[in-house]
PDB file of C-alpha atoms in Angstrom:
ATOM      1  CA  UNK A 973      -8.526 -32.917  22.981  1.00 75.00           C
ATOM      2  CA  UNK A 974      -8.559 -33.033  26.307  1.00 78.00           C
ATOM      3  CA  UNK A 975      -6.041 -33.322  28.835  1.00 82.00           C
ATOM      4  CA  UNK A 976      -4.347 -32.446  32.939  1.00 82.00           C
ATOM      5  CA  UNK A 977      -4.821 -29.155  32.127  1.00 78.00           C
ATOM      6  CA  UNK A 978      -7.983 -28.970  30.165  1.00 79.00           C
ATOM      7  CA  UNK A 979      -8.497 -28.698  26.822  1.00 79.00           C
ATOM      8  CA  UNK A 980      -5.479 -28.246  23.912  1.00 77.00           C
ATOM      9  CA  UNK A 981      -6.269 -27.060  20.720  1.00 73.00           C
ATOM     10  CA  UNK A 982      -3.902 -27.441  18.161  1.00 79.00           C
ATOM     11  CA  UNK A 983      -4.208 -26.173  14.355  1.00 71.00           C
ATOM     12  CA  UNK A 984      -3.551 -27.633  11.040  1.00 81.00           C
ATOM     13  CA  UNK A 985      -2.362 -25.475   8.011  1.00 79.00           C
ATOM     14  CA  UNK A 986      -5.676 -25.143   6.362  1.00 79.00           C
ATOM     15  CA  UNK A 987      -7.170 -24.069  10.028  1.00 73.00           C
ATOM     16  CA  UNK A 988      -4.464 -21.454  10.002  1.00 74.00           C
ATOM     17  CA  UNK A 989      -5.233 -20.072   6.866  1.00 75.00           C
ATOM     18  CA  UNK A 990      -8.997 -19.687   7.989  1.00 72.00           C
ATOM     19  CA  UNK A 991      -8.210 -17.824  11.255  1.00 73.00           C
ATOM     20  CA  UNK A 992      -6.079 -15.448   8.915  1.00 72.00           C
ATOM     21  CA  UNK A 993      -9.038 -15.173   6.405  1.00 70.00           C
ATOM     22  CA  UNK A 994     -11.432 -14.459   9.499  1.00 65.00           C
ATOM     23  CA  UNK A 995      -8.949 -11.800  10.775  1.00 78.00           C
ATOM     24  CA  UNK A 996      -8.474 -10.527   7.939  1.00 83.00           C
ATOM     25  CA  UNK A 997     -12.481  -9.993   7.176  1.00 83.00           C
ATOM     26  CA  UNK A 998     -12.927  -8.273  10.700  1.00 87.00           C
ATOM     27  CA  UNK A 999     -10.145  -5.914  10.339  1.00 92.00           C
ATOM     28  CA  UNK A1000     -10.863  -2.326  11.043  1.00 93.00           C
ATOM     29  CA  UNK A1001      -9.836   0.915  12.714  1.00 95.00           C
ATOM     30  CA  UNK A1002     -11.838   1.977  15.497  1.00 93.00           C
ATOM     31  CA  UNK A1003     -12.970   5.351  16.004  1.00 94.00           C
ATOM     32  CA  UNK A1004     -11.776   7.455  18.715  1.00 96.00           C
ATOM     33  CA  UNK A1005     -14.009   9.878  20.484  1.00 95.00           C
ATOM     34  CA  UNK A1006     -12.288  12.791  18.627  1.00 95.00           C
ATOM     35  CA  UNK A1007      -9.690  13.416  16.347  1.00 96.00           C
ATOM     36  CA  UNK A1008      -6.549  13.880  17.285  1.00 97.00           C
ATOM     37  CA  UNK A1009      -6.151  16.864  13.994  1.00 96.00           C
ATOM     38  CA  UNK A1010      -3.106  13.866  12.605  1.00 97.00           C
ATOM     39  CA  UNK A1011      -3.705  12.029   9.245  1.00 98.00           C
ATOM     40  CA  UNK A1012      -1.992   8.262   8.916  1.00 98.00           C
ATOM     41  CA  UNK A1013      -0.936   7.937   5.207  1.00 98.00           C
ATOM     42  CA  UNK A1014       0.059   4.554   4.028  1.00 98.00           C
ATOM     43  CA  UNK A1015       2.196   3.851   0.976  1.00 98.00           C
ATOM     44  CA  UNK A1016       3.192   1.183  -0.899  1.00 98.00           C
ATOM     45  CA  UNK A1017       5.793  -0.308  -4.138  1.00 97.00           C
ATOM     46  CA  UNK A1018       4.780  -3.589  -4.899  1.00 97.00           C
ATOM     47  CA  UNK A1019       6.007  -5.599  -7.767  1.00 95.00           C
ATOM     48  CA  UNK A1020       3.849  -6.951  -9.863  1.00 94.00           C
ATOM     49  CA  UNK A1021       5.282 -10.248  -8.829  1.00 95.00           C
ATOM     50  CA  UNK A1022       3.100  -9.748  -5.773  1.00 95.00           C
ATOM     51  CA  UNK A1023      -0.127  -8.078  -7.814  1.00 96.00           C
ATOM     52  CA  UNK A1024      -2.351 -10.086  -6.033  1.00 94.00           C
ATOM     53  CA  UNK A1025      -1.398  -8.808  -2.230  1.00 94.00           C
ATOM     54  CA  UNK A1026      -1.029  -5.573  -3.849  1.00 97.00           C
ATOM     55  CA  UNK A1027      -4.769  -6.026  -5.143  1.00 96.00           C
ATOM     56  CA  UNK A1028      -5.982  -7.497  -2.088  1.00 94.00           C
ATOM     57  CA  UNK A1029      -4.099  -4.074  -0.112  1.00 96.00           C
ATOM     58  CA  UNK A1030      -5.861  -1.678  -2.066  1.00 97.00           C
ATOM     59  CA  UNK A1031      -9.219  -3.292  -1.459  1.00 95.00           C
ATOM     60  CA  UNK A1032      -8.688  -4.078   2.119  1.00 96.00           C
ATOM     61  CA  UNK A1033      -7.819  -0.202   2.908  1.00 98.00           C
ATOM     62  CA  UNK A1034     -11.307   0.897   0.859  1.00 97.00           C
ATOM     63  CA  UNK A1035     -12.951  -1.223   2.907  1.00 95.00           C
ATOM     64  CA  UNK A1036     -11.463   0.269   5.915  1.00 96.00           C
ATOM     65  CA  UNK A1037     -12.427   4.116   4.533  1.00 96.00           C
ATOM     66  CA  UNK A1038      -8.842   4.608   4.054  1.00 98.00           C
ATOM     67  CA  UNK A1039      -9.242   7.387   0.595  1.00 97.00           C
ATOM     68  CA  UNK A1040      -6.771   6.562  -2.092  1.00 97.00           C
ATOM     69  CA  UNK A1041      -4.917  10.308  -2.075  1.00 96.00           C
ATOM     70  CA  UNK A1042      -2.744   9.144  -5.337  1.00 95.00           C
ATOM     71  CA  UNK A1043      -1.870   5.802  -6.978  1.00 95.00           C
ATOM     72  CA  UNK A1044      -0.241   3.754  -4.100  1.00 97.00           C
ATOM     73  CA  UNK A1045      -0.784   6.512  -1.046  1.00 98.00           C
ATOM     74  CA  UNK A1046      -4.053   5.968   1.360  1.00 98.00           C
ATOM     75  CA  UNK A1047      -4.868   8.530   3.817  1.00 98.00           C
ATOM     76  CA  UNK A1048      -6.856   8.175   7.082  1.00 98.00           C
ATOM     77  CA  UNK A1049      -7.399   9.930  10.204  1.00 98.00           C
ATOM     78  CA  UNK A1050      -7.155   7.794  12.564  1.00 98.00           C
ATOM     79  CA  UNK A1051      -4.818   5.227  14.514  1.00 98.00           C
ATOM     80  CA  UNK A1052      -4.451   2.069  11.960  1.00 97.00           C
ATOM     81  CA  UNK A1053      -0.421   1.239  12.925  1.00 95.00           C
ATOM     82  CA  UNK A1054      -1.476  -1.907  14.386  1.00 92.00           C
ATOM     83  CA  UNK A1055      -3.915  -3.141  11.727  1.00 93.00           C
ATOM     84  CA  UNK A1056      -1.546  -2.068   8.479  1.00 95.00           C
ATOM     85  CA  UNK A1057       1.138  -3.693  10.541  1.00 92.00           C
ATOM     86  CA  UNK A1058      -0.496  -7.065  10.866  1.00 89.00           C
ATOM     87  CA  UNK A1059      -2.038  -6.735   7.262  1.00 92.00           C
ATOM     88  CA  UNK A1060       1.447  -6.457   5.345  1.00 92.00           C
ATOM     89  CA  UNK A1061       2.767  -9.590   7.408  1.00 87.00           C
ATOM     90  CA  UNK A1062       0.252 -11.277   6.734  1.00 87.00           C
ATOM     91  CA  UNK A1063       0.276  -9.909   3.208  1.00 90.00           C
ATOM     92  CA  UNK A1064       3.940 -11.218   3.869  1.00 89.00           C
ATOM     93  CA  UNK A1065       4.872  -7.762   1.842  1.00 93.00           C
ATOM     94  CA  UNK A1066       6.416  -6.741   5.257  1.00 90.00           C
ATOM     95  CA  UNK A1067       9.293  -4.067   3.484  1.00 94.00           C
ATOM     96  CA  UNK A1068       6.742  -2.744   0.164  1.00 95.00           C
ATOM     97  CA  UNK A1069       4.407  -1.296   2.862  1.00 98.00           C
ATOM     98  CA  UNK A1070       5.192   1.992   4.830  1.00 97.00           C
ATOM     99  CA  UNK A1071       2.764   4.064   7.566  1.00 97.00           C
ATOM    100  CA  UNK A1072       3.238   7.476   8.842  1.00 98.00           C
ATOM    101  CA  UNK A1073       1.706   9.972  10.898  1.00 98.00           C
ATOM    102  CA  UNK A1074       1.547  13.496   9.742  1.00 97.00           C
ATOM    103  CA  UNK A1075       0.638  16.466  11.462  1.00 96.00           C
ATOM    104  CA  UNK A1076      -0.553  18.726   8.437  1.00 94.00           C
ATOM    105  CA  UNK A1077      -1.297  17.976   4.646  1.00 94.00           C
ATOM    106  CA  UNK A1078      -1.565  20.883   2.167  1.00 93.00           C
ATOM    107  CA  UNK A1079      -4.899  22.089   1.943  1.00 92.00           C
ATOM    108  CA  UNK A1080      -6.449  19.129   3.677  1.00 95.00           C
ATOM    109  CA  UNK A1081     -10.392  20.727   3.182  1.00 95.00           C
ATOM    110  CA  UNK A1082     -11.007  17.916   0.492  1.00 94.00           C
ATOM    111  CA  UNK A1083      -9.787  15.283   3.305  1.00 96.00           C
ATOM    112  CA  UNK A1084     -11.862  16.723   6.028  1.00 96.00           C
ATOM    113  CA  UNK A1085     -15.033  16.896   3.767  1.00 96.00           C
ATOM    114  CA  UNK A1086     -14.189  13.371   2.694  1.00 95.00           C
ATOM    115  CA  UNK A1087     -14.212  11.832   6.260  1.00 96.00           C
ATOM    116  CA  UNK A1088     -16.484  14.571   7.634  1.00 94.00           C
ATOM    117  CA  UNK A1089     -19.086  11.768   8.939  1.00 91.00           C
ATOM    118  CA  UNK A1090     -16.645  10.353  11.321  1.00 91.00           C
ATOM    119  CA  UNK A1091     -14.131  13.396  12.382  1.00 88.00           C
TER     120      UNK A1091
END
């Protein structure tokens, strides 16, 4: 509606849960120009009382070329601390999800060959 100031928007619950959806489907990590040589793993323990955000997790970091390294460990090598942030609150799994940065992984060759087409 409009008012002094212009216009005012306000949302219901169901318009909410649409800008979340549409978030959600146009998350992705960018690409940097080059590779800063660190991989990002993220890990995760959660209970099957939440088996559908831990369902909708895994499939969200595929989507994002994260590679599954070992059940409920994702590795990627680039910047995503903002994105897996946003996605476990949304997730509302805020505690079940962890990110860190590593500066070496044992014989990282099958990582690099995996993600050769963007390092």
């Amino acid at each position: 509606r409009e008012n002094s100031g212009g216009y005012e928007v306000r949302l219901s619950d169901k318009g909410r849960e649409e800008i979340i959806k549409f978030d959600l489907n146009s998350l992705e990590i960018k690409t940097p120009k080059s590779w800063d040589g660190k991989w990002r793993m993220v890990f995760f323990d959660i209970s099957e009382r939440h088996k559908k955000e831990r369902d909708f997790l895994c499939r969200k970091l595929k989507e994002m070329n994260f590679f599954l390294m070992q059940d409920s460990v994702f590795v990627h090598p680039f910047p995503c601390e903002k994105e897996i942030k946003f996605l476990r609150e949304v997730l509302n799994v805020p505690h079940g999800v962890k990110i860190g940065t590593l500066e070496s992984v044992e014989n990282d060759d099958d990582l690099r060959k995996i993600f050769r087409n963007i390092l």
